[in-house]
Short mmCIF file of C-alpha atoms in Angstrom, two decimals:
data_model
loop_
_atom_site.label_atom_id
_atom_site.label_comp_id
_atom_site.label_asym_id
_atom_site.label_seq_id
_atom_site.Cartn_x
_atom_site.Cartn_y
_atom_site.Cartn_z
CA MET A 241 128.41 141.60 53.65
CA PHE A 242 126.58 138.85 56.07
CA SER A 243 126.73 138.40 59.51
CA ASP A 244 126.43 135.29 61.65
CA ALA A 245 125.60 137.70 64.61
CA LYS A 246 121.64 136.92 65.71
CA LYS A 247 119.76 139.62 67.53
CA THR A 248 118.06 138.37 70.61
CA THR A 249 115.48 139.56 72.47
CA LEU A 250 115.01 137.69 76.14
CA PRO A 251 111.39 138.10 77.28
CA LEU A 252 111.82 140.01 81.42
CA GLU A 253 110.82 136.07 83.09
CA GLU A 254 114.58 135.78 81.76
CA THR A 255 116.54 138.52 82.22
CA SER A 256 118.14 137.53 85.43
CA SER A 257 117.79 139.18 88.26
CA ALA A 258 121.03 138.93 89.85
CA ARG A 259 122.91 140.49 87.68
CA PRO A 260 123.83 144.45 88.07
CA PRO A 261 122.18 146.62 85.53
CA PHE A 262 123.59 147.13 81.54
CA ARG A 263 123.92 150.91 83.00
CA PHE A 264 122.81 153.08 85.49
CA TRP A 265 122.98 156.70 86.50
CA MET A 266 121.86 159.50 88.67
CA THR A 267 120.05 161.68 87.19
CA GLY A 268 118.57 165.27 87.67
CA CYS A 269 117.52 165.94 83.70
CA MET A 270 113.66 166.23 83.74
CA ALA A 271 114.27 164.80 80.08
CA VAL A 272 116.20 161.64 80.86
CA VAL A 273 113.31 160.34 83.90
CA MET A 274 110.32 162.23 81.44
CA SER A 275 111.87 159.34 79.35
CA ALA A 276 110.85 156.31 81.25
CA PHE A 277 107.32 157.37 81.24
CA ALA A 278 106.63 158.82 77.87
CA GLY A 279 103.36 157.32 76.44
CA ALA A 280 103.73 154.78 79.22
CA THR A 281 100.88 152.74 80.38
CA LEU A 282 99.87 151.46 83.88
CA ALA A 283 100.20 147.90 82.92
CA ARG A 284 103.78 148.97 81.26
CA VAL A 285 105.18 150.38 84.29
CA GLU A 286 103.59 147.43 86.45
CA SER A 287 105.26 145.22 84.47
CA ARG A 288 108.38 146.96 84.75
CA GLY A 289 108.96 144.31 88.12
CA LEU A 290 108.43 143.43 91.85
CA MET A 291 105.61 146.06 92.85
CA THR A 292 103.99 146.54 96.15
CA SER A 293 100.36 147.57 96.39
CA HIS A 294 99.10 149.57 99.25
CA SER A 295 95.92 150.78 99.63
CA SER A 296 94.93 154.32 100.60
CA ARG A 297 91.05 155.59 101.53
CA TYR A 298 92.02 158.72 100.14
CA SER A 299 91.45 160.20 96.66
CA VAL A 300 94.47 159.80 94.32
CA ALA A 301 95.12 164.05 94.37
CA GLU A 302 95.00 163.55 98.54
CA THR A 303 97.72 160.18 98.48
CA VAL A 304 100.08 162.77 96.45
CA LEU A 305 99.68 165.11 98.52
CA ARG A 306 99.98 163.54 101.77
CA ILE A 307 103.09 161.40 100.07
CA GLU A 308 104.74 164.45 99.20
CA ALA A 309 104.38 165.42 102.86
CA SER A 310 105.77 162.23 104.41
CA ALA A 311 108.84 162.73 101.72
CA GLN A 312 109.57 165.87 103.10
CA ARG A 313 109.10 164.55 106.76
CA HIS A 314 112.26 161.42 105.43
CA GLY A 315 114.31 163.65 104.37
CA LEU A 316 113.56 163.30 100.73
CA GLN A 317 111.87 165.45 97.64
CA MET A 318 109.44 165.05 95.06
CA PHE A 319 111.39 165.36 91.79
CA ALA A 320 108.16 165.05 89.04
CA LEU A 321 104.92 164.69 89.31
CA VAL A 322 103.55 162.62 86.21
CA ASP A 323 100.07 162.94 85.50
CA GLN A 324 98.42 160.43 83.41
CA GLY A 325 94.76 160.88 83.98
CA SER A 326 93.96 160.81 80.45
CA ALA A 327 95.49 157.80 79.50
CA LYS A 328 93.45 154.27 79.96
CA ASP A 329 95.23 151.40 81.59
CA ALA A 330 94.59 148.22 81.03
CA SER A 331 91.94 147.72 84.45
CA GLY A 332 90.53 151.12 83.43
CA SER A 333 91.41 153.07 85.21
CA THR A 334 91.80 156.42 83.66
CA HIS A 335 93.02 158.31 86.55
CA TRP A 336 97.04 157.71 87.99
CA LYS A 337 100.11 159.65 88.60
CA VAL A 338 103.60 159.09 88.95
CA VAL A 339 105.48 160.30 91.47
CA VAL A 340 109.32 160.21 91.52
CA PHE A 341 111.73 161.21 94.05
CA ALA A 342 115.01 162.69 94.61
CA SER A 343 117.39 160.82 96.36
CA SER A 344 118.44 162.59 99.78
CA ALA A 345 122.25 163.61 98.03
CA GLY A 346 120.19 165.62 95.32
CA GLY A 347 118.88 163.60 91.30
CA THR A 348 117.34 159.99 91.39
CA PRO A 349 118.97 157.35 90.05
CA VAL A 350 117.77 155.29 86.38
CA PHE A 351 118.93 151.90 85.24
CA MET A 352 119.30 150.16 81.97
CA ASP A 353 119.11 146.28 81.89
CA ARG A 354 120.05 146.79 77.95
CA ALA A 355 121.38 148.47 75.57
CA GLY A 356 118.24 150.54 73.77
CA GLY A 357 116.30 148.81 77.58
CA GLN A 358 113.90 150.77 79.36
CA HIS A 359 114.11 152.88 81.58
CA ALA A 360 113.95 152.07 84.78
CA VAL A 361 114.10 155.03 87.89
CA PRO A 362 113.73 152.58 91.20
CA MET A 363 112.31 155.84 93.09
CA SER A 364 109.36 155.88 91.95
CA LEU A 365 105.57 155.43 92.15
CA VAL A 366 102.23 155.24 91.00
CA VAL A 367 99.45 156.38 92.50
CA ARG A 368 96.07 154.97 90.72
CA ALA A 369 92.25 155.46 91.96
CA ASN A 370 90.63 151.96 93.03
CA GLY A 371 86.96 153.18 91.39
CA GLN A 372 86.23 152.98 94.99
CA GLY A 373 87.17 157.03 95.84
CA GLY A 374 89.94 155.73 96.94
CA ALA A 375 93.47 155.11 95.77
CA ASP A 376 96.76 152.44 95.08
CA VAL A 377 99.97 152.99 95.81
CA LEU A 378 102.47 151.02 94.04
CA VAL A 379 105.68 151.34 94.85
CA GLY A 380 108.64 148.77 92.42
CA SER A 381 111.76 147.03 94.03
CA VAL A 382 115.92 147.37 92.88
CA ALA A 383 114.99 143.85 90.92
CA SER A 384 118.39 142.55 92.31
CA ASP A 385 121.06 143.04 95.71
CA ALA A 386 122.88 143.04 92.21
CA ALA A 387 121.76 146.60 90.95
CA LEU A 388 121.16 147.69 94.56
CA ALA A 389 125.05 146.83 95.06
CA GLU A 390 125.94 149.08 92.21
CA LEU A 391 123.79 152.25 94.35
CA PRO A 392 125.90 154.89 96.03
CA THR A 393 124.57 154.17 100.10
CA HIS A 394 122.69 156.71 100.74
CA VAL A 395 120.07 155.80 98.19
CA GLN A 396 120.54 152.52 99.21
CA ARG A 397 119.32 153.83 102.26
CA ASP A 398 116.70 155.97 100.68
CA LEU A 399 115.44 153.17 98.74
CA ALA A 400 114.15 151.33 101.86
CA GLU A 401 113.04 154.31 103.42
CA LEU A 402 110.36 154.34 100.73
CA PRO A 403 107.90 151.44 102.46
CA ASN A 404 107.99 153.28 105.67
CA LEU A 405 107.28 157.14 103.62
CA VAL A 406 104.40 155.43 102.09
CA ALA A 407 103.20 154.14 105.28
CA ASP A 408 103.18 156.71 107.00
CA ALA A 409 101.82 159.13 104.29
CA LEU A 410 98.92 156.60 104.12
CA ARG A 411 97.94 156.30 108.53
#
């Protein structure tokens, strides 16, 4: 049996950031969230979307503690902390953590841009050692307004609050 169908893989930059996600759901399932970061390298996490970098004068561990305290002040809870301390990334940093937040209503949003695509967890950030005793905090963004429109209003507010939460933690 022959088929004229061709399997096409679009490079990341060719996928339209204006279209809504292929799939979106809220989850409280740790396995789903962990699968998004299984075998992750920092380069792969960074390549998932636009990331804003914030410098912290504190160590990775202290920065994570400050972010957790700030999250609580902003009405969010830490859902998961994925320690990637032994995974070496392209920049040579061997100490980084992924912090995943639960929305104020519980659970955390997960996106997929296509069937079989990587999971994206927009309510997460990366804290990595910067080689000077401090840390860098990388905050991702939802790729498009269309993706944001798919989210419940309270989750949109929670996502919008992430930059303020980080700024508060790093003071």
